Structure formats: C-alpha cells, structure tokens
C-alpha cells in the first residue's frame, strides 16, 4: 500500500516541509532557508532562527501540499525532526506536527535528525536536480559518514533499526570548522561552500597544518585544526596570538585566502577519508554512504571515491543539507517497525545521542 508522509524539519535555520511517498519518492519539497538573515551575523543566532520558523512554517506547509497537488485526505502520516538541534527551532516544528497530527487525526513519527541525513540516500526520485539521484537504494551492511554543521560521526548498520555510532567528534563538527575558518578568512557564511570556492584557486601545500590526533581509531577532533589555521594566519600577518581573529581577514590578500582555504580543506578531507577507509577495511560493508551538509563537497566525494573500492553513495546536494524529504524517507522505514508516537506527549530532544 502506498504511504504519503508529510514531513517537517526545523532543527536549525531551514524551515522545510516535504511530501514523500514510500520513503523513496519526493512529491514536493520546500526549503525556506534563512541563510540571507543569518549571513548578516556570520552564523546562526538561535532566537532569530526560531522567530523565522514561526513566521513561515504554516505557509511552507501549504506550499508543500499545493506543489504535490495534495490535500489532507491524501496524507497518511506526519513526521517531524524531534532532535538533535536548537531548542527554539525544534519547538516550532514539533508543536506544529503535534497539533496537525491531533487535529487531522494522522499517525505521527518523531525522527532523529542524523538518521534523516542518512536516509536522504534512500530517495531515488523527485524533482530534477543538477546531480542525479542514486539509481538503487543502499544495501546493508552499510557504513555511513555523517558530516554536517553540528555532527561528525561514523555509523554502521546491518538493518534499518540497528544504527550504531562507531566514532564521533570530540569537539567541533567538521562543518563548524569550515564555518569558523571561513570567518577568520573573511569568507561568507555558510563556510563550506565559500571555503570550497576559494580553495579552487589555492595551493593546498602552501601552509603546513597538523593532522589531528585522537587515541581511538574512529573518533575525530577538529578544534586543533581550526586553531592551527588561526595561528598560521596570525603568523602570516605578523601578529601575535592575542590579535583579534575578526581583524585578520583585512590583512590577507586574495591569494593568501585561497591558499589557506585549500590547505585547510585538503587536510580536513584527508582526515575524514583516512578514518572512513580504516572503518571500511575493518567492517567490510556492502555500501558506503555520506550524508550531512559537508557531503555536498565535491572534493570530499572525489577523495572518498578514490580511497574506497566501492561506489560511494550520496544524495543530490540539496538533499545533503537540511531538508524535510530526508525526514519523510526515514519516517517511512521507521513506520515499518515502530508504532506512531502519541502527539500529546512528544517533546523536543535538543541533545539526543543515538
Ligand atoms: O547538514 P547541514 O545542512 O546542517 C546541520 O545539520 O548541521 O550542514 C551544514 C554544514 C555547514 O557547516 C556548511 O558549511 C556545510 O554543511 N556545507 C558544506 C558544503 N555545503 C554545505 N561544506 C563543504 N562543502 C559544501 N559544498
Ligand atoms: Zn543537518
């Protein structure tokens, strides 16, 4: 039987609603990004994010229904990101989903944001993007590298309800490191795409940066690498450690910015790829997938494909960054083995370890 899920994602600074059929087909996807608002502050300001969600959530839901030519009778279930994420942002999505599930009498599924990023890889059809969808769904056992603004982790599963974390970052997430390095270099938010663009004209060997060290095989650490970039920029500009980081960009020329961007990006990617390859060799999965905003990085995709003798699966870039379609996809597979959650009692889970 066909199942259409209306999914809501508001964990950070995107208000997104999608209608997804059978976990693999997007009927409609609306992503209302606050990037233009947050850019002015160089990052996400939680209160501003929450206020913006309140303003747009209901129109975005209506747009998603209209774009799919659906009314509420066509919707079989509602899904929402329950966490992890910003409390104020999650609240808007969860309260909206609770209210709709109760008033429209629909089953409600609460989805973990990171599992959502993973299940973006189950989507094989929908609007046409510049990059194609995967032709087939991932086959278990699966090794997943999740790389986003809030998370960096390696995960394994032998079936849909068996996801376990084998390694995670001990401090900053890789996307966060990209965003902070971008700030030091005077590049716009979000840092991932702007660092990638600057790096295209840069020499990745120009500045020697350390490879982060942790004493467990699959954990990560990015704060040392981020600080190493700051120190190298201060040195390059002839400034001391206490020189304010936000004053540095003015002292760099365009070539220096590109060389720093390339040196940092290359080192961060080498680090991610080395750990993922090690996990691949140990666990011998049938499929390797990448998910999360940084999975949109072409150099990361290329480096991983060169290191691992399997076709690496990834979603079109718009489905790598935060979106509701991935939440609808995960909810479908969740519904196969889990009962819906009671809309009266579902709460947000701002920190939700898997
Ligand atoms: O998954 P996501 O949209 O939000 C979180 O759940 O955190 O990831 C956002 C992160 C940001 O840090 C952004 O800089 C990074 O993904 N990002 C990229 C690219 N596009 C977005 N990083 C590298 N290359 C990209 N093309
Ligand atoms: Zn995310």
Short mmCIF file of C-alpha atoms in Angstrom, two decimals, residues 19 107 115 152 154 171 175 187 272 328 334 340:
data_model
loop_
_atom_site.label_atom_id
_atom_site.label_comp_id
_atom_site.label_asym_id
_atom_site.label_seq_id
_atom_site.Cartn_x
_atom_site.Cartn_y
_atom_site.Cartn_z
CA UNK A 19 5.68 15.15 1.00
CA UNK A 107 -0.19 8.98 12.89
CA UNK A 115 19.13 9.28 10.72
CA UNK A 152 30.71 14.33 12.51
CA UNK A 154 30.92 7.19 11.53
CA UNK A 171 34.83 18.76 19.92
CA UNK A 175 31.10 21.80 9.08
CA UNK A 187 34.56 34.39 3.60
CA UNK A 272 37.81 12.21 7.14
CA UNK A 328 9.98 11.75 5.39
CA UNK A 334 10.60 3.72 10.93
CA UNK A 340 3.47 6.08 15.92
#
